XYZ file of C-alpha atoms in Angstrom:
243
model
C 113.941 -47.751 103.926
C 115.757 -45.335 106.257
C 113.604 -42.669 107.899
C 114.735 -39.109 108.447
C 115.819 -38.447 112.041
C 113.930 -35.824 114.102
C 115.463 -32.430 113.389
C 113.876 -30.302 116.119
C 112.905 -30.680 119.736
C 109.259 -30.623 118.715
C 109.848 -33.506 116.251
C 111.345 -35.460 119.126
C 108.237 -34.845 121.242
C 105.955 -36.161 118.510
C 108.079 -39.295 118.070
C 108.368 -39.819 121.829
C 104.614 -39.565 122.304
C 103.971 -42.187 119.608
C 106.598 -44.556 120.988
C 105.389 -43.971 124.539
C 101.824 -44.786 123.588
C 102.968 -47.975 121.844
C 104.988 -49.085 124.850
C 102.103 -48.390 127.202
C 99.709 -50.401 125.022
C 102.164 -53.310 124.826
C 102.600 -53.307 128.585
C 98.851 -53.490 129.108
C 98.399 -56.636 126.993
C 97.467 -59.677 129.154
C 100.420 -61.975 129.918
C 100.370 -65.389 131.558
C 101.675 -66.073 135.057
C 103.070 -63.831 137.768
C 105.303 -62.013 135.296
C 102.240 -60.947 133.334
C 100.588 -59.557 136.466
C 103.710 -57.562 137.296
C 103.852 -56.189 133.759
C 100.217 -55.097 133.981
C 100.810 -53.362 137.318
C 103.873 -51.589 135.956
C 101.836 -50.315 133.011
C 99.752 -48.170 135.377
C 102.697 -45.835 135.913
C 102.517 -42.716 133.685
C 104.813 -42.575 130.673
C 106.525 -39.192 130.417
C 108.875 -37.625 127.895
C 112.222 -36.476 129.265
C 111.695 -32.934 127.913
C 108.517 -30.905 127.830
C 107.198 -29.367 124.630
C 106.577 -25.630 124.836
C 103.747 -24.337 122.650
C 104.007 -20.812 121.186
C 101.465 -19.191 123.514
C 102.908 -20.976 126.546
C 106.328 -19.705 125.495
C 105.077 -16.114 125.398
C 103.303 -16.447 128.750
C 106.347 -17.775 130.573
C 108.343 -14.869 129.134
C 105.779 -12.631 130.808
C 106.943 -14.274 134.037
C 110.375 -12.720 133.447
C 108.699 -9.360 132.856
C 106.613 -9.597 136.033
C 109.632 -10.421 138.170
C 111.396 -7.331 136.830
C 108.272 -5.282 137.562
C 108.590 -6.364 141.193
C 112.159 -5.040 141.263
C 111.050 -1.792 139.634
C 108.222 -1.318 142.117
C 110.516 -1.823 145.097
C 113.128 0.525 143.614
C 110.490 3.202 143.056
C 109.359 2.907 146.679
C 112.908 3.270 147.966
C 113.682 6.225 145.729
C 110.595 8.121 146.887
C 111.637 7.348 150.485
C 115.095 8.839 149.772
C 116.738 5.444 150.213
C 119.668 4.279 148.120
C 119.202 1.830 145.252
C 122.200 0.109 143.697
C 122.301 1.431 140.113
C 123.716 -1.907 138.931
C 120.453 -3.612 139.909
C 118.398 -1.161 137.873
C 120.677 -1.155 134.844
C 120.836 -4.962 134.940
C 117.047 -5.162 135.128
C 116.567 -2.625 132.347
C 119.056 -4.450 130.112
C 117.053 -7.673 130.526
C 113.897 -5.762 129.625
C 115.595 -4.339 126.549
C 117.243 -7.546 125.297
C 114.736 -10.214 126.310
C 111.399 -8.387 126.363
C 111.660 -5.521 123.878
C 114.098 -6.900 121.296
C 112.924 -10.526 121.472
C 109.531 -11.142 123.106
C 107.795 -8.056 121.740
C 109.358 -8.581 118.326
C 107.760 -12.038 118.226
C 104.399 -10.456 118.953
C 104.893 -7.705 116.383
C 106.220 -9.974 113.633
C 104.099 -13.104 114.107
C 100.995 -12.425 116.212
C 99.797 -8.912 115.458
C 99.779 -9.304 111.631
C 97.480 -12.341 111.849
C 94.956 -10.439 113.958
C 95.123 -7.430 111.639
C 94.578 -9.542 108.516
C 91.676 -11.342 110.183
C 90.147 -8.072 111.392
C 90.080 -9.388 114.987
C 91.091 -7.500 118.137
C 92.493 -4.729 115.964
C 91.823 -1.994 118.537
C 93.660 -4.009 121.174
C 96.591 -4.677 118.840
C 96.853 -0.960 118.080
C 97.115 -0.100 121.773
C 99.595 -2.901 122.438
C 101.853 -1.576 119.668
C 101.696 1.927 121.122
C 102.572 0.575 124.547
C 105.560 -1.315 123.160
C 106.891 1.978 121.848
C 106.131 3.709 125.133
C 107.922 0.976 127.046
C 111.056 1.367 124.944
C 111.130 5.086 125.675
C 110.772 4.401 129.393
C 113.558 1.811 129.317
C 115.861 4.349 127.672
C 114.949 6.837 130.416
C 115.590 4.290 133.176
C 119.008 3.415 131.741
C 119.892 7.098 131.364
C 118.885 8.066 134.915
C 119.937 4.970 136.893
C 123.585 5.948 137.362
C 122.759 9.630 137.985
C 120.179 8.958 140.685
C 122.768 8.260 143.396
C 124.156 11.804 143.182
C 121.494 14.015 141.565
C 118.147 14.523 143.317
C 116.347 15.504 140.115
C 117.491 12.254 138.512
C 116.087 10.293 141.462
C 112.657 11.782 140.850
C 112.852 11.234 137.080
C 113.961 7.639 137.613
C 111.189 6.942 140.131
C 108.603 8.435 137.768
C 109.857 6.291 134.860
C 109.775 3.135 136.987
C 106.248 3.947 138.149
C 105.031 4.578 134.594
C 106.614 1.357 133.335
C 105.007 -0.797 136.034
C 101.638 0.942 135.706
C 101.523 0.261 131.956
C 102.976 -3.237 131.768
C 100.892 -4.862 134.502
C 97.612 -4.428 132.570
C 99.445 -4.829 129.244
C 100.714 -8.326 130.071
C 97.436 -9.314 131.726
C 95.415 -8.311 128.654
C 97.709 -10.273 126.360
C 97.561 -13.354 128.602
C 93.769 -13.357 128.916
C 92.592 -11.961 125.565
C 95.213 -11.878 122.798
C 97.105 -15.116 123.391
C 94.022 -17.341 123.886
C 92.606 -15.979 120.603
C 95.762 -16.681 118.605
C 94.648 -20.180 117.564
C 91.545 -18.676 115.960
C 93.562 -16.606 113.458
C 96.114 -19.239 112.345
C 95.888 -22.750 110.943
C 96.943 -25.710 113.125
C 100.016 -26.119 110.926
C 100.990 -22.462 111.347
C 100.464 -22.680 115.101
C 102.763 -25.684 115.303
C 105.388 -24.053 113.082
C 105.493 -20.942 115.265
C 106.590 -23.106 118.174
C 109.670 -24.087 116.153
C 110.265 -20.507 114.997
C 110.083 -19.083 118.528
C 112.399 -21.806 119.825
C 114.936 -21.198 117.055
C 114.965 -17.435 117.617
C 115.397 -17.825 121.365
C 118.282 -20.238 120.830
C 119.937 -17.951 118.266
C 119.778 -14.925 120.571
C 120.325 -16.444 124.005
C 121.785 -19.925 123.531
C 120.423 -23.412 124.121
C 119.227 -22.702 127.677
C 118.354 -19.079 127.044
C 115.173 -18.904 129.099
C 116.685 -20.784 132.041
C 119.742 -18.505 132.001
C 117.491 -15.448 131.965
C 115.556 -16.761 134.973
C 118.864 -17.218 136.793
C 119.918 -13.640 136.012
C 116.622 -12.276 137.292
C 116.945 -14.358 140.466
C 120.388 -12.838 141.103
C 118.916 -9.338 140.774
C 116.088 -10.249 143.156
C 118.622 -11.504 145.699
C 120.633 -8.291 145.411
C 117.427 -6.312 145.978
C 116.323 -8.515 148.893
C 113.251 -9.781 147.037
C 114.137 -13.373 146.228
C 112.545 -15.217 149.159
C 108.936 -15.839 148.170
C 107.833 -16.369 151.779
C 108.355 -12.678 152.589
C 105.258 -11.852 150.527
C 102.976 -14.169 152.531
C 100.519 -12.189 154.729
C 101.248 -12.587 158.445
């Protein structure tokens, strides 16, 4: 009887893990002669899948990495604006557009559509969820303000101050926001869904990311953020090492 082929990346991982385990077990079976000894030694090497499976919470956490790298750009821009230094408006508008498209319209929508309702129905962490929702709305207002003021700031002093204030407020809110989700909300997600639901959300998140940003959506977004960091002079990690 023909078996249905794996239809998603996650199906491939499950099949690969089963096949990998079978191959490893076969390699460990005693064999006669020198060839058997070589086969046994070779079996000690780890068997790895070519592609890594990304679980739903891991997916959300790595998206927070995109957010945190933008926060670094915002913080540096705020510092320069308050010091009356120029900031390329293209860097700020590019950063804010990533926040809008990838964080607000995608990442936060996943939280609002798939995570928050489970906690509310279960009566768990409801106060936290309420605050997180309010902060999502506040963040969208700040992003609109940043986009509106970014191009004006180079020529209007009042816009520079408004832009710096919006950047400061955004960073001040989202640093604890992301940290609270990473350490409280996301770890508790398994407790409010069934194992089957948890597994299905991995497929759902993957499909939505692919539909919005293409097959390598996350990797492309990381590349875009890296380009903005380079333009801002923030890309080299070693510059943040204490001397």
